[in-house]
Coordinates of C-alpha atoms in Angstrom, one line a residue:
Chain A
M1 CA -0.1 0.0 0.0
V2 CA 1.3 3.7 -0.5
I3 CA 1.9 5.5 2.1
P4 CA 0.8 9.1 1.5
Q5 CA 3.2 11.7 0.8
A6 CA 3.2 15.1 2.6
R7 CA 1.4 17.8 1.1
N8 CA 2.9 20.2 3.0
L9 CA 6.4 20.0 3.8
H10 CA 5.7 21.7 7.5
L11 CA 4.2 18.0 8.4
S12 CA 6.6 16.9 11.3
R13 CA 8.2 13.8 10.4
M14 CA 7.0 10.5 12.2
N15 CA 8.2 7.0 12.3
L16 CA 5.9 4.7 11.4
V17 CA 6.4 1.2 12.6
R18 CA 4.1 -1.9 11.1
L19 CA 4.0 -4.9 13.5
K20 CA 1.9 -8.1 13.6
G21 CA 1.6 -10.3 16.6
L22 CA 4.1 -8.8 19.0
P23 CA 4.2 -10.0 22.4
I24 CA 2.1 -6.8 24.0
L25 CA 4.9 -6.9 26.9
Q26 CA 7.6 -6.1 24.4
Q27 CA 5.5 -3.9 22.5
L28 CA 5.0 -1.8 25.6
H29 CA 8.5 -1.8 26.6
I30 CA 9.2 -0.3 23.4
E31 CA 6.9 2.7 23.7
E32 CA 8.2 3.7 27.1
K33 CA 11.2 3.7 25.7
L34 CA 10.6 5.8 23.0
L35 CA 8.7 7.9 25.0
R36 CA 11.2 8.3 27.4
A37 CA 14.8 8.1 25.6
S38 CA 13.9 9.2 21.9
S39 CA 13.4 12.6 20.4
E40 CA 11.6 11.5 17.6
N41 CA 7.8 10.8 16.4
W42 CA 6.6 7.4 16.2
C43 CA 3.2 5.8 15.0
I44 CA 3.5 2.5 16.4
M45 CA 0.6 -0.5 14.6
N46 CA 0.6 -3.9 16.4
D47 CA -2.1 -6.0 14.2
G48 CA -2.7 -8.2 17.0
T49 CA -0.7 -9.7 20.1
N50 CA -0.2 -12.9 20.7
D51 CA -1.5 -15.1 24.0
P52 CA -4.7 -13.4 25.8
T53 CA -3.0 -11.0 28.3
I54 CA -4.4 -8.6 30.9
V55 CA -3.1 -5.2 31.0
M56 CA -3.8 -2.8 34.0
G57 CA -3.1 0.9 33.8
V58 CA 0.0 2.2 35.9
S59 CA -2.4 2.3 39.4
G60 CA -4.4 -0.8 38.6
K61 CA -4.9 -2.9 42.1
P62 CA -5.3 -6.7 40.8
A63 CA -7.7 -7.7 43.4
E64 CA -10.2 -4.7 42.7
L65 CA -10.2 -5.3 38.9
L66 CA -9.3 -9.0 38.5
E67 CA -11.1 -12.3 38.9
I68 CA -7.7 -13.1 40.7
E69 CA -8.1 -17.1 41.4
S70 CA -9.4 -17.4 37.4
V71 CA -6.6 -15.7 36.4
L72 CA -4.0 -17.9 38.8
R73 CA -6.0 -21.1 37.5
D74 CA -5.4 -20.4 33.7
Q75 CA -2.3 -18.7 33.8
V76 CA -3.4 -15.7 32.3
P77 CA -0.2 -13.4 32.5
V78 CA -1.1 -9.7 33.8
I79 CA 0.9 -6.6 33.0
R80 CA 1.3 -3.5 34.3
R81 CA 1.7 -0.7 31.6
F82 CA 3.1 2.6 32.8
T83 CA 0.0 4.8 31.1
G84 CA -2.8 5.7 33.2
G85 CA -6.0 4.4 32.3
G86 CA -8.1 1.1 32.7
T87 CA -7.9 -2.7 32.2
V88 CA -8.1 -4.4 29.1
I89 CA -7.5 -8.6 28.2
V90 CA -5.9 -8.2 24.8
D91 CA -5.4 -10.8 22.0
Q92 CA -4.6 -12.0 18.3
S93 CA -7.7 -9.7 17.8
T94 CA -6.7 -6.7 19.3
V95 CA -5.6 -3.9 17.1
F96 CA -3.3 -1.3 18.5
V97 CA -2.1 2.1 17.5
T98 CA 0.2 4.3 19.5
F99 CA 1.1 7.9 19.0
I100 CA 4.4 8.9 20.7
C101 CA 5.3 12.8 20.1
G102 CA 7.3 15.3 20.8
K103 CA 5.7 18.7 22.2
D104 CA 5.8 20.5 18.9
A105 CA 4.8 17.6 16.8
V106 CA 1.2 18.9 16.5
P107 CA 1.4 22.5 16.1
G108 CA -0.7 24.5 18.9
L109 CA -1.4 21.1 21.0
Q110 CA -1.4 21.5 24.5
L111 CA 0.6 18.8 26.8
Y112 CA -2.6 17.8 28.8
P113 CA -4.8 14.7 28.4
R114 CA -8.2 16.1 27.2
S115 CA -6.1 18.0 24.8
I116 CA -4.6 14.9 23.4
M117 CA -7.5 13.0 23.6
S118 CA -9.9 15.7 21.4
W119 CA -6.9 15.5 18.7
S120 CA -6.9 11.6 18.3
S121 CA -10.8 11.8 18.2
L122 CA -10.2 14.2 15.3
L123 CA -7.5 11.7 13.7
Y124 CA -10.1 8.7 13.9
N125 CA -13.1 10.5 12.8
K126 CA -11.1 10.8 9.4
V127 CA -10.8 6.7 9.6
F128 CA -14.5 6.4 10.7
Q129 CA -16.1 9.1 8.5
G130 CA -19.7 7.7 7.6
T131 CA -19.3 4.5 9.7
G132 CA -21.5 4.3 12.8
D133 CA -22.1 6.6 15.0
F134 CA -18.2 6.8 15.8
H135 CA -17.4 9.5 18.5
L136 CA -15.2 9.9 21.5
R137 CA -17.3 9.7 24.8
E138 CA -15.8 10.1 27.9
N139 CA -12.2 9.2 26.6
D140 CA -13.5 6.0 24.8
Y141 CA -14.0 5.4 21.2
V142 CA -17.7 4.4 20.5
F143 CA -20.3 3.6 18.0
G144 CA -23.2 4.8 19.4
S145 CA -22.8 3.9 23.2
Q146 CA -20.8 0.8 22.8
K147 CA -17.2 1.2 23.2
F148 CA -14.5 -0.4 20.9
G149 CA -11.4 1.4 21.5
G150 CA -10.0 2.1 25.2
N151 CA -7.3 5.0 25.3
A152 CA -4.7 5.6 27.6
Q153 CA -1.6 7.9 27.8
S154 CA 1.1 9.3 29.4
I155 CA 2.6 12.8 29.0
T156 CA 6.2 14.2 30.0
K157 CA 7.7 17.5 30.0
N158 CA 8.1 17.4 26.4
R159 CA 6.4 14.2 24.8
W160 CA 3.4 12.8 25.0
I161 CA 2.2 8.8 24.4
H162 CA -1.5 8.5 23.2
H163 CA -2.0 4.5 22.7
T164 CA -5.1 2.5 21.8
S165 CA -6.3 -1.1 22.3
F166 CA -9.0 -1.6 19.4
L167 CA -11.4 -4.4 20.0
W168 CA -11.6 -5.7 16.3
D169 CA -12.7 -8.8 17.7
Y170 CA -13.1 -10.6 21.5
K171 CA -13.8 -13.8 23.0
V172 CA -16.6 -13.9 25.7
R173 CA -14.8 -16.2 28.1
N174 CA -11.9 -13.6 28.4
M175 CA -14.1 -11.0 29.5
A176 CA -15.1 -12.9 32.7
Y177 CA -11.4 -12.3 34.2
L178 CA -12.5 -8.8 34.8
K179 CA -14.3 -7.2 37.2
N180 CA -16.5 -4.3 36.5
P181 CA -14.4 -1.5 37.7
K182 CA -15.4 0.7 40.4
R183 CA -14.2 3.7 38.5
A184 CA -16.5 3.6 35.1
P185 CA -17.8 6.2 32.9
E186 CA -21.3 7.8 33.2
Y187 CA -22.3 6.6 30.1
R188 CA -21.6 2.8 30.9
L189 CA -24.6 3.1 33.3
A190 CA -23.4 -0.1 35.3
R191 CA -23.6 -2.4 32.0
G192 CA -21.8 -5.6 32.4
H193 CA -18.7 -6.2 29.8
L194 CA -20.6 -7.9 26.8
D195 CA -23.2 -5.2 27.1
F196 CA -20.7 -2.4 27.4
I197 CA -18.2 -3.2 24.3
C198 CA -18.8 -3.9 20.7
R199 CA -16.8 -5.7 18.1
L200 CA -15.2 -3.3 15.3
K201 CA -15.2 -6.0 13.1
D202 CA -18.7 -5.6 12.6
Y203 CA -18.3 -2.2 11.5
M204 CA -15.1 -2.2 9.3
P205 CA -12.8 -4.9 7.9
R206 CA -9.7 -5.2 9.6
T207 CA -7.0 -4.3 6.7
I208 CA -9.5 -1.4 5.9
F209 CA -9.1 0.0 9.2
V210 CA -5.4 -0.4 9.4
D211 CA -4.9 1.1 5.8
K212 CA -7.6 4.1 6.5
T213 CA -5.4 4.5 10.0
V214 CA -2.3 5.1 7.9
E215 CA -4.0 7.5 5.5
A216 CA -5.1 9.6 8.4
A217 CA -1.9 9.9 10.2
G218 CA -0.5 10.8 6.3
T219 CA -2.4 13.7 6.4
E220 CA -1.2 15.0 9.8
F221 CA 2.5 14.0 9.7
S222 CA 5.0 12.8 7.0
L223 CA 5.4 9.4 7.2
R224 CA 8.6 7.1 7.3
P225 CA 8.6 3.2 7.6
I226 CA 11.2 2.0 10.0
R227 CA 11.4 -1.8 10.3
L228 CA 11.2 -3.7 14.1
E229 CA 15.0 -4.1 13.8
E230 CA 15.9 -0.3 13.5
I231 CA 14.3 0.8 16.5
E232 CA 17.0 0.3 18.8
T233 CA 19.2 2.9 17.0
H234 CA 16.7 5.6 17.5
Y235 CA 16.8 5.9 21.3
E236 CA 19.3 5.4 24.1
S237 CA 19.5 1.8 25.5
E238 CA 19.9 2.1 28.9
Y239 CA 16.6 3.3 29.8
R240 CA 14.9 0.5 31.7
P241 CA 11.1 0.6 31.2
S242 CA 8.6 0.2 34.5
T243 CA 6.2 -1.7 32.5
S244 CA 6.3 -5.1 34.2
L245 CA 4.5 -8.6 34.0
L246 CA 3.4 -9.0 37.7
T247 CA 4.5 -12.2 39.1
E248 CA 2.3 -15.0 40.8
Q249 CA 3.3 -14.0 44.2
E250 CA 2.5 -10.4 43.5
L251 CA -1.1 -11.3 42.7
K252 CA -1.5 -13.6 45.5
S253 CA -0.2 -10.8 48.0
D254 CA -2.6 -8.4 46.5
I255 CA -5.3 -10.6 47.4
A256 CA -4.2 -11.0 50.8
S257 CA -4.0 -7.3 51.4
E258 CA -7.1 -7.0 50.2
Q259 CA -8.8 -9.4 52.4
E260 CA -6.9 -7.8 55.4
L261 CA -8.2 -4.4 54.2
K262 CA -11.9 -5.7 54.4
S263 CA -11.3 -7.5 57.8
D264 CA -9.8 -3.9 58.8
I265 CA -12.9 -2.2 57.7
A266 CA -15.6 -4.8 59.0
S267 CA -13.9 -5.0 62.5
E268 CA -13.9 -0.8 62.3
Q269 CA -17.6 -0.6 61.9
E270 CA -18.2 -3.1 64.4
L271 CA -16.3 -1.0 66.9
K272 CA -18.3 1.9 66.1
A273 CA -21.7 0.0 65.9
A274 CA -20.8 -1.4 69.3
T275 CA -20.1 2.2 70.9
A276 CA -22.7 3.5 69.3
S277 CA -25.2 1.5 71.1
L278 CA -23.7 2.2 74.5
Chain B
M1 CA -12.6 20.4 55.2
A2 CA -15.3 19.8 53.2
L3 CA -16.8 23.0 53.0
G4 CA -13.4 24.1 52.1
M5 CA -13.4 21.7 48.9
W6 CA -17.0 22.7 48.0
A7 CA -15.6 26.5 48.3
S8 CA -12.7 25.6 46.3
S9 CA -14.7 24.2 43.4
T10 CA -17.3 26.9 43.4
A11 CA -14.4 29.6 43.6
N12 CA -12.7 28.2 40.6
A13 CA -15.9 27.8 38.6
L14 CA -16.7 31.7 39.6
R15 CA -13.0 32.6 38.4
I16 CA -12.6 34.1 42.1
S17 CA -9.6 33.6 44.4
Y18 CA -10.9 33.2 47.9
A19 CA -8.7 34.2 51.1
S20 CA -6.2 31.7 52.1
K21 CA -5.8 29.7 55.5
A22 CA -3.2 31.6 58.2
H23 CA -0.2 29.7 57.9
L24 CA -0.4 30.1 54.1
S25 CA -0.8 33.8 54.7
P26 CA 0.6 35.3 51.0
A27 CA -2.3 37.8 49.4
F28 CA -3.8 36.2 46.6
S29 CA -3.7 37.6 43.2
F30 CA -6.8 37.8 40.9
S31 CA -5.7 35.8 37.8
R32 CA -7.0 36.7 33.9
C33 CA -6.1 32.9 33.0
F34 CA -8.9 32.3 35.9
S35 CA -6.8 30.0 37.9
T36 CA -5.6 31.4 41.0
V37 CA -1.8 32.2 41.4
L38 CA -0.5 33.1 44.6
D39 CA 1.7 35.7 45.7
G40 CA 5.0 34.6 47.5
L41 CA 5.5 31.5 45.5
K42 CA 7.9 30.8 42.2
Y43 CA 6.5 29.0 39.2
A44 CA 7.9 26.6 36.6
S45 CA 6.8 26.7 32.8
S46 CA 5.6 23.2 33.5
H47 CA 3.1 24.5 36.0
E48 CA 4.8 23.6 39.4
W49 CA 4.9 26.1 42.2
V50 CA 7.7 26.3 44.8
K51 CA 7.5 28.1 48.4
H52 CA 10.7 28.6 50.0
E53 CA 10.6 28.9 53.9
G54 CA 14.1 28.4 55.8
P55 CA 15.7 25.3 54.8
V56 CA 12.8 23.5 53.1
A57 CA 10.9 24.3 50.1
T58 CA 7.5 23.0 49.5
I59 CA 6.5 21.9 46.1
G60 CA 3.1 21.2 44.0
I61 CA 1.3 21.8 41.2
T62 CA -0.6 25.0 40.2
D63 CA -4.2 25.4 40.1
H64 CA -4.1 25.7 36.4
A65 CA -2.2 22.5 35.9
Q66 CA -5.1 20.6 38.1
D67 CA -7.7 22.3 36.3
H68 CA -6.1 21.1 32.9
L69 CA -5.6 17.9 34.1
G70 CA -9.1 17.1 35.3
E71 CA -9.7 14.7 38.3
V72 CA -6.7 13.3 40.2
V73 CA -7.2 9.6 41.3
F74 CA -3.4 8.5 41.7
V75 CA 0.0 10.1 42.6
D76 CA 3.0 8.1 42.1
L77 CA 5.0 9.7 44.9
P78 CA 8.9 9.6 45.5
E79 CA 10.7 8.3 48.5
T80 CA 12.3 10.7 51.1
G81 CA 15.9 10.9 50.8
V82 CA 16.2 10.7 46.9
A83 CA 17.6 13.7 45.3
V84 CA 15.7 16.0 42.8
T85 CA 17.4 18.0 40.0
Q86 CA 16.0 21.5 38.5
G87 CA 13.3 20.5 36.1
G88 CA 13.7 16.4 36.5
S89 CA 10.4 14.4 36.9
F90 CA 10.2 13.2 40.7
G91 CA 6.7 11.6 40.3
A92 CA 3.5 11.8 38.5
V93 CA -0.2 12.2 38.7
E94 CA -3.1 10.0 37.1
S95 CA -5.9 11.8 35.6
V96 CA -8.4 11.1 32.8
K97 CA -6.5 7.9 31.6
A98 CA -3.5 9.7 31.6
T99 CA -0.3 9.9 33.6
S100 CA 1.7 13.3 33.8
D101 CA 5.1 14.0 35.3
V102 CA 5.9 16.3 37.9
N103 CA 9.1 18.3 37.7
S104 CA 10.9 19.5 40.5
P105 CA 11.2 23.4 39.9
I106 CA 14.7 23.0 42.3
S107 CA 17.6 20.9 43.0
G108 CA 17.8 19.3 46.4
E109 CA 16.6 16.5 48.4
I110 CA 13.4 15.3 49.3
V111 CA 13.1 15.4 53.1
E112 CA 9.0 15.1 53.4
V113 CA 6.5 13.6 50.9
N114 CA 2.7 14.2 51.5
T115 CA 1.4 10.4 52.1
K116 CA -1.9 11.6 52.2
L117 CA -2.4 11.7 48.7
S118 CA -2.1 8.2 48.7
E119 CA -5.6 8.1 50.3
T120 CA -6.9 11.0 48.9
P121 CA -5.1 12.3 45.6
G122 CA -8.3 14.8 45.2
L123 CA -6.7 17.3 47.7
I124 CA -4.4 18.2 44.6
N125 CA -7.3 19.3 42.9
S126 CA -9.3 20.8 45.8
S127 CA -6.3 22.6 47.3
P128 CA -3.3 22.8 44.8
Y129 CA -1.3 25.1 47.2
E130 CA -2.3 23.8 50.8
D131 CA -3.3 20.4 51.5
G132 CA -2.1 19.2 48.0
W133 CA 1.6 20.1 48.7
I134 CA 3.3 17.2 47.1
I135 CA 6.8 17.2 48.5
K136 CA 9.2 19.4 50.6
V137 CA 12.8 19.4 49.3
K138 CA 16.2 21.0 51.5
P139 CA 17.1 22.9 48.7
S140 CA 20.9 22.7 47.3
S141 CA 21.1 25.8 45.0
P142 CA 18.8 28.1 46.3
S143 CA 20.2 30.9 43.3
E144 CA 17.6 28.4 41.3
L145 CA 14.6 30.2 42.5
G146 CA 15.8 33.3 40.5
S147 CA 15.4 31.3 37.6
L148 CA 11.4 30.9 38.0
M149 CA 8.8 33.0 37.4
G150 CA 6.7 35.0 39.7
P151 CA 3.2 35.6 40.1
K152 CA 2.5 38.4 37.4
E153 CA 4.8 36.5 35.1
Y154 CA 3.2 33.0 35.6
T155 CA 0.0 34.6 35.0
K156 CA 0.9 35.9 32.0
F157 CA 2.4 32.6 30.8
C158 CA -0.9 30.8 31.6
E159 CA -2.9 33.5 29.4
E160 CA -0.7 33.0 26.4
E161 CA -0.5 29.3 26.5
D162 CA -4.1 28.9 26.6
H163 CA -4.7 31.7 24.1

């Protein structure tokens, strides 16, 4: 396919990396290194990852977000990533699109979450124009009131990353590993996972989505294809990413901490009730 | 505390600065960028403030920053004893699905961390200059304060950024 050439020589240059089936942990490590240790702009597209993997945001607490016993029983990997946001379970049917930019890459863009989110929605408007009732709704990409794309960001002094996992398809049984989150957008209206999300494949063929996304990115940036093997030459290799795979021990100790906390709260409530009745 | 938080959010919505508590006595400035900017503090272009009192400097993020970030749901705090450098990141806040670095306006050693932010990260929104302080630092180069913006300069900086 043809990558659109810059119509305007003033478009910022962006390296385009197209991947297929790269393990999500490896993808996140690369992204974190490019955010922190590169000075260039990047678009990374990973068409599916390998094994089903749970990915939590930086502040995610496994006991609150996951059905840990099932996760441990089925040995589903759990990653805590470096960006904010919620929890997803990703697999071969997830398409990932990431933008990593310097502060001047998008003229006039302020480095705040809502500004960057708004910019991203304009880009994806070009991709989904005329398809479903696409829009950005409380930081999610939706068709109507059903989510098909989850976003997360990390913003440093001079750079930012906005990455999205698109549910091209998903397995119903995988959603059972995730609890309904305590913090949820208002439009979710307490719906369970299966009523809240939808499949992108019901709206657009996979290759068309990928091609249109590259085309839309090409209207904003001057794209230069880069192979995976070349990436390491573009950043300082000493940087150690914080994104990590949680160990079984960490997952089990989180259950124990949660149970201890609940026990403390229950004891405190009993004491208060007993005191009040005196 | 609840009344203070209500007053803070209402005052911000009305674009009016209100009187501070006694221990943070510097007069408030009225800000045309509609966020509160305090007299007596110094400001970094990355929207952190620093209040230098004797051997210790208190650091947090400004009202302008918290307003633009949205509801803070998590604060990644550093450890005491860690060195910070001017302009370098020492922690992060999470809001609206994003982590945003918090940078130190001055160099020094962290001597105290506001651990209340672990349980109540929203203090950064409701009280960015008081209860929402993030770290206290023993400055290693007090002259660095001279390179920071004063209240009027920072107010103008915010206006230009939002223009």
